[in-house]
Amino acid sequence: MPTSAPPQRPAVPPPDVHRRAMDNLRFIRETMERAATFTAVSGWGEVIIGVSAVVAAVVAAGQPTPQRWVGIWMAEAAVAGGISAWATSRKARSANVPLLSGPGQKLVLAFAPAMLVGAALTVACVLRGMEGLLPAVWMLLYGAGVIAAGAYSVRIVPVMGAAFIGVGTVALFAPPSWGTGLLIAGFGGLHIVFGSLIARRHGG
């Protein structure tokens, strides 16, 4: 009478082959994560933006009318945008990272809607004499934009966005006299602190 062959145990790869396979899998996973992440956000650029924001806050506080106060901050927004574009493109070139394709393009597209809403709300607040709300509006929307854009960048970027939302929430309920101080803490202090961390941890 025929007898069935005893079940054979599955072959176990030698330990060195298994380790090599795990190393290869880890390398592939890290490569895919880097390809999906825009790593050229410039920490030093953020630090410069923070310093320029402190200067803008001091200058704006000395303006005689709310319209001129808003005008100073609009000029600062343009300066900050120029600094960010210059510093990021410089870091992207040095790291050989594409600026306007892949994760870089997604980062810009995720950041832009909050900025467009902020521009519209700025005009509405000025027309209705509600300039006192602008520090909160600016920091809340900037934080939301940074969190959205940070989904395509290094982990510390969305954390910075959350910090902006925190300061913006305080500004929303604080007396108007706190506006300049909170703007310095937000656009000045947070940019300097998080920019320094990005520069130290992510190569500039």
mmCIF file of C-alpha atoms in Angstrom:
data_model
loop_
_atom_site.group_PDB
_atom_site.id
_atom_site.type_symbol
_atom_site.label_atom_id
_atom_site.label_comp_id
_atom_site.label_asym_id
_atom_site.label_seq_id
_atom_site.Cartn_x
_atom_site.Cartn_y
_atom_site.Cartn_z
ATOM 1 C CA MET A 1 0.000 0.000 0.000
ATOM 2 C CA PRO A 2 1.490 3.353 -0.988
ATOM 3 C CA THR A 3 2.378 5.721 1.828
ATOM 4 C CA SER A 4 2.353 9.501 1.546
ATOM 5 C CA ALA A 5 5.639 11.303 1.915
ATOM 6 C CA PRO A 6 6.075 13.113 5.254
ATOM 7 C CA PRO A 7 5.495 16.903 5.064
ATOM 8 C CA GLN A 8 8.622 18.839 4.589
ATOM 9 C CA ARG A 9 9.422 21.983 6.481
ATOM 10 C CA PRO A 10 9.717 25.163 4.377
ATOM 11 C CA ALA A 11 13.222 26.078 3.611
ATOM 12 C CA VAL A 12 14.551 28.758 5.940
ATOM 13 C CA PRO A 13 16.954 31.162 4.283
ATOM 14 C CA PRO A 14 20.324 31.480 5.860
ATOM 15 C CA PRO A 15 20.554 34.404 8.313
ATOM 16 C CA ASP A 16 22.778 36.541 6.085
ATOM 17 C CA VAL A 17 20.391 36.234 3.127
ATOM 18 C CA HIS A 18 17.467 37.241 5.336
ATOM 19 C CA ARG A 19 19.355 40.250 6.675
ATOM 20 C CA ARG A 20 20.342 41.315 3.192
ATOM 21 C CA ALA A 21 16.747 41.074 2.030
ATOM 22 C CA MET A 22 15.580 43.249 4.937
ATOM 23 C CA ASP A 23 18.292 45.812 4.166
ATOM 24 C CA ASN A 24 17.138 45.938 0.549
ATOM 25 C CA LEU A 25 13.520 46.403 1.599
ATOM 26 C CA ARG A 26 14.514 49.196 3.997
ATOM 27 C CA PHE A 27 16.513 50.920 1.248
ATOM 28 C CA ILE A 28 13.571 50.718 -1.175
ATOM 29 C CA ARG A 29 11.154 52.072 1.430
ATOM 30 C CA GLU A 30 13.446 54.982 2.349
ATOM 31 C CA THR A 31 14.024 55.783 -1.325
ATOM 32 C CA MET A 32 10.285 55.867 -1.981
ATOM 33 C CA GLU A 33 9.714 58.103 1.056
ATOM 34 C CA ARG A 34 12.411 60.537 -0.106
ATOM 35 C CA ALA A 35 10.930 60.626 -3.610
ATOM 36 C CA ALA A 36 7.534 61.609 -2.160
ATOM 37 C CA THR A 37 8.948 64.299 0.168
ATOM 38 C CA PHE A 38 10.107 67.784 -0.728
ATOM 39 C CA THR A 39 13.215 68.209 1.389
ATOM 40 C CA ALA A 40 14.383 71.582 0.051
ATOM 41 C CA VAL A 41 12.408 73.829 2.423
ATOM 42 C CA SER A 42 15.129 76.235 3.523
ATOM 43 C CA GLY A 43 15.551 76.575 7.272
ATOM 44 C CA TRP A 44 17.868 79.547 6.930
ATOM 45 C CA GLY A 45 15.348 81.182 4.632
ATOM 46 C CA GLU A 46 12.729 80.795 7.353
ATOM 47 C CA VAL A 47 15.096 82.394 9.868
ATOM 48 C CA ILE A 48 15.614 85.416 7.568
ATOM 49 C CA ILE A 49 11.855 85.700 7.084
ATOM 50 C CA GLY A 50 11.428 85.697 10.866
ATOM 51 C CA VAL A 51 13.896 88.544 11.273
ATOM 52 C CA SER A 52 12.235 90.584 8.526
ATOM 53 C CA ALA A 53 8.837 89.978 10.193
ATOM 54 C CA VAL A 54 10.113 91.388 13.499
ATOM 55 C CA VAL A 55 11.343 94.495 11.677
ATOM 56 C CA ALA A 56 8.019 94.815 9.838
ATOM 57 C CA ALA A 57 6.054 94.512 13.090
ATOM 58 C CA VAL A 58 8.045 97.324 14.707
ATOM 59 C CA VAL A 59 7.703 99.569 11.647
ATOM 60 C CA ALA A 60 3.999 98.791 11.247
ATOM 61 C CA ALA A 61 3.299 99.575 14.902
ATOM 62 C CA GLY A 62 4.470 103.134 14.295
ATOM 63 C CA GLN A 63 2.093 103.834 11.410
ATOM 64 C CA PRO A 64 -0.587 106.495 11.963
ATOM 65 C CA THR A 65 -3.459 104.703 10.190
ATOM 66 C CA PRO A 66 -4.696 101.081 9.955
ATOM 67 C CA GLN A 67 -4.389 101.241 6.174
ATOM 68 C CA ARG A 68 -0.703 102.067 6.369
ATOM 69 C CA TRP A 69 -0.262 99.321 9.000
ATOM 70 C CA VAL A 70 -1.776 96.843 6.552
ATOM 71 C CA GLY A 71 0.399 98.259 3.772
ATOM 72 C CA ILE A 72 3.571 97.536 5.736
ATOM 73 C CA TRP A 73 2.494 93.950 6.311
ATOM 74 C CA MET A 74 1.593 93.498 2.652
ATOM 75 C CA ALA A 75 5.076 94.685 1.749
ATOM 76 C CA GLU A 76 6.491 92.214 4.292
ATOM 77 C CA ALA A 77 4.455 89.398 2.743
ATOM 78 C CA ALA A 78 5.978 90.190 -0.658
ATOM 79 C CA VAL A 79 9.492 90.334 0.817
ATOM 80 C CA ALA A 80 8.955 87.048 2.687
ATOM 81 C CA GLY A 81 7.689 85.377 -0.473
ATOM 82 C CA GLY A 82 10.767 86.523 -2.362
ATOM 83 C CA ILE A 83 13.107 85.306 0.393
ATOM 84 C CA SER A 84 11.361 81.934 0.533
ATOM 85 C CA ALA A 85 11.488 81.461 -3.253
ATOM 86 C CA TRP A 86 15.164 82.417 -3.413
ATOM 87 C CA ALA A 87 16.278 80.324 -0.442
ATOM 88 C CA THR A 88 14.244 77.264 -1.435
ATOM 89 C CA SER A 89 15.399 77.313 -5.068
ATOM 90 C CA ARG A 90 19.005 77.687 -3.882
ATOM 91 C CA LYS A 91 18.702 74.689 -1.536
ATOM 92 C CA ALA A 92 16.887 72.647 -4.199
ATOM 93 C CA ARG A 93 19.685 73.268 -6.721
ATOM 94 C CA SER A 94 22.387 72.295 -4.251
ATOM 95 C CA ALA A 95 20.496 69.108 -3.303
ATOM 96 C CA ASN A 96 19.545 68.318 -6.923
ATOM 97 C CA VAL A 97 15.845 68.295 -5.969
ATOM 98 C CA PRO A 98 13.251 69.304 -8.612
ATOM 99 C CA LEU A 99 11.534 72.513 -7.523
ATOM 100 C CA LEU A 100 8.333 72.603 -9.549
ATOM 101 C CA SER A 101 7.602 68.956 -10.189
ATOM 102 C CA GLY A 102 6.688 65.994 -8.014
ATOM 103 C CA PRO A 103 6.425 66.795 -4.282
ATOM 104 C CA GLY A 104 7.622 70.388 -4.793
ATOM 105 C CA GLN A 105 4.692 71.124 -7.085
ATOM 106 C CA LYS A 106 2.252 69.445 -4.679
ATOM 107 C CA LEU A 107 3.648 71.522 -1.807
ATOM 108 C CA VAL A 108 3.031 74.783 -3.679
ATOM 109 C CA LEU A 109 -0.471 73.762 -4.761
ATOM 110 C CA ALA A 110 -1.360 72.743 -1.187
ATOM 111 C CA PHE A 111 -0.080 76.040 0.240
ATOM 112 C CA ALA A 112 -1.649 78.414 -2.310
ATOM 113 C CA PRO A 113 -5.404 78.145 -1.462
ATOM 114 C CA ALA A 114 -4.974 79.338 2.134
ATOM 115 C CA MET A 115 -2.943 82.312 0.898
ATOM 116 C CA LEU A 116 -5.586 83.264 -1.657
ATOM 117 C CA VAL A 117 -8.286 83.106 1.028
ATOM 118 C CA GLY A 118 -6.088 85.236 3.264
ATOM 119 C CA ALA A 119 -5.747 87.886 0.556
ATOM 120 C CA ALA A 120 -9.516 88.017 0.062
ATOM 121 C CA LEU A 121 -10.204 88.263 3.801
ATOM 122 C CA THR A 122 -7.583 90.997 4.156
ATOM 123 C CA VAL A 123 -9.383 93.156 1.602
ATOM 124 C CA ALA A 124 -12.745 92.466 3.263
ATOM 125 C CA CYS A 125 -11.450 93.348 6.747
ATOM 126 C CA VAL A 126 -9.906 96.609 5.505
ATOM 127 C CA LEU A 127 -13.093 97.640 3.679
ATOM 128 C CA ARG A 128 -15.175 96.975 6.818
ATOM 129 C CA GLY A 129 -12.744 98.539 9.279
ATOM 130 C CA MET A 130 -11.967 95.196 10.933
ATOM 131 C CA GLU A 131 -8.183 95.383 10.768
ATOM 132 C CA GLY A 132 -7.975 94.197 14.376
ATOM 133 C CA LEU A 133 -8.878 90.687 13.229
ATOM 134 C CA LEU A 134 -6.087 90.497 10.686
ATOM 135 C CA PRO A 135 -3.303 89.142 12.958
ATOM 136 C CA ALA A 136 -5.508 86.150 13.814
ATOM 137 C CA VAL A 137 -6.710 85.693 10.224
ATOM 138 C CA TRP A 138 -3.182 85.800 8.826
ATOM 139 C CA MET A 139 -1.649 83.377 11.324
ATOM 140 C CA LEU A 140 -4.562 80.914 11.251
ATOM 141 C CA LEU A 141 -4.589 80.729 7.451
ATOM 142 C CA TYR A 142 -0.797 80.660 7.208
ATOM 143 C CA GLY A 143 -0.733 77.801 9.702
ATOM 144 C CA ALA A 144 -3.407 75.920 7.753
ATOM 145 C CA GLY A 145 -1.449 76.404 4.532
ATOM 146 C CA VAL A 146 1.812 75.252 6.109
ATOM 147 C CA ILE A 147 0.138 72.114 7.504
ATOM 148 C CA ALA A 148 -1.345 71.281 4.105
ATOM 149 C CA ALA A 149 1.964 71.897 2.332
ATOM 150 C CA GLY A 150 3.838 70.046 5.054
ATOM 151 C CA ALA A 151 2.159 66.812 4.029
ATOM 152 C CA TYR A 152 4.693 66.782 1.174
ATOM 153 C CA SER A 153 7.705 67.889 3.185
ATOM 154 C CA VAL A 154 9.693 66.926 6.261
ATOM 155 C CA ARG A 155 7.731 66.261 9.458
ATOM 156 C CA ILE A 156 8.725 69.429 11.264
ATOM 157 C CA VAL A 157 6.993 71.649 8.670
ATOM 158 C CA PRO A 158 3.398 70.708 9.602
ATOM 159 C CA VAL A 159 4.382 71.020 13.270
ATOM 160 C CA MET A 160 5.332 74.640 12.551
ATOM 161 C CA GLY A 161 1.938 75.114 10.919
ATOM 162 C CA ALA A 162 0.203 73.798 14.033
ATOM 163 C CA ALA A 163 2.185 76.255 16.157
ATOM 164 C CA PHE A 164 0.981 79.116 13.932
ATOM 165 C CA ILE A 165 -2.619 77.983 14.415
ATOM 166 C CA GLY A 166 -2.037 77.983 18.170
ATOM 167 C CA VAL A 167 -0.733 81.563 18.210
ATOM 168 C CA GLY A 168 -3.430 82.615 15.753
ATOM 169 C CA THR A 169 -6.117 81.209 18.032
ATOM 170 C CA VAL A 170 -4.737 83.239 20.926
ATOM 171 C CA ALA A 171 -4.769 86.336 18.696
ATOM 172 C CA LEU A 172 -8.399 85.654 17.781
ATOM 173 C CA PHE A 173 -9.567 86.132 21.380
ATOM 174 C CA ALA A 174 -6.859 88.441 22.725
ATOM 175 C CA PRO A 175 -7.263 92.226 23.046
ATOM 176 C CA PRO A 176 -6.321 94.165 19.882
ATOM 177 C CA SER A 177 -3.415 95.711 21.782
ATOM 178 C CA TRP A 178 -1.728 92.278 21.776
ATOM 179 C CA GLY A 179 -1.677 92.189 17.975
ATOM 180 C CA THR A 180 1.870 93.434 17.411
ATOM 181 C CA GLY A 181 3.326 91.200 20.115
ATOM 182 C CA LEU A 182 1.559 88.119 18.793
ATOM 183 C CA LEU A 183 2.641 88.884 15.229
ATOM 184 C CA ILE A 184 6.244 89.116 16.447
ATOM 185 C CA ALA A 185 5.818 85.813 18.317
ATOM 186 C CA GLY A 186 4.250 84.139 15.287
ATOM 187 C CA PHE A 187 5.788 85.404 12.079
ATOM 188 C CA GLY A 188 8.997 86.364 13.865
ATOM 189 C CA GLY A 189 9.616 83.871 16.651
ATOM 190 C CA LEU A 190 8.144 80.720 15.129
ATOM 191 C CA HIS A 191 9.962 81.251 11.829
ATOM 192 C CA ILE A 192 13.271 81.752 13.631
ATOM 193 C CA VAL A 193 12.839 78.761 15.974
ATOM 194 C CA PHE A 194 11.534 76.274 13.406
ATOM 195 C CA GLY A 195 13.839 77.593 10.697
ATOM 196 C CA SER A 196 16.822 76.945 12.949
ATOM 197 C CA LEU A 197 15.605 73.396 13.619
ATOM 198 C CA ILE A 198 15.049 72.706 9.901
ATOM 199 C CA ALA A 199 18.488 74.083 9.052
ATOM 200 C CA ARG A 200 20.174 71.945 11.702
ATOM 201 C CA ARG A 201 18.307 68.707 10.955
ATOM 202 C CA HIS A 202 17.830 68.930 7.197
ATOM 203 C CA GLY A 203 20.947 70.465 5.744
ATOM 204 C CA GLY A 204 20.350 74.187 5.681
#
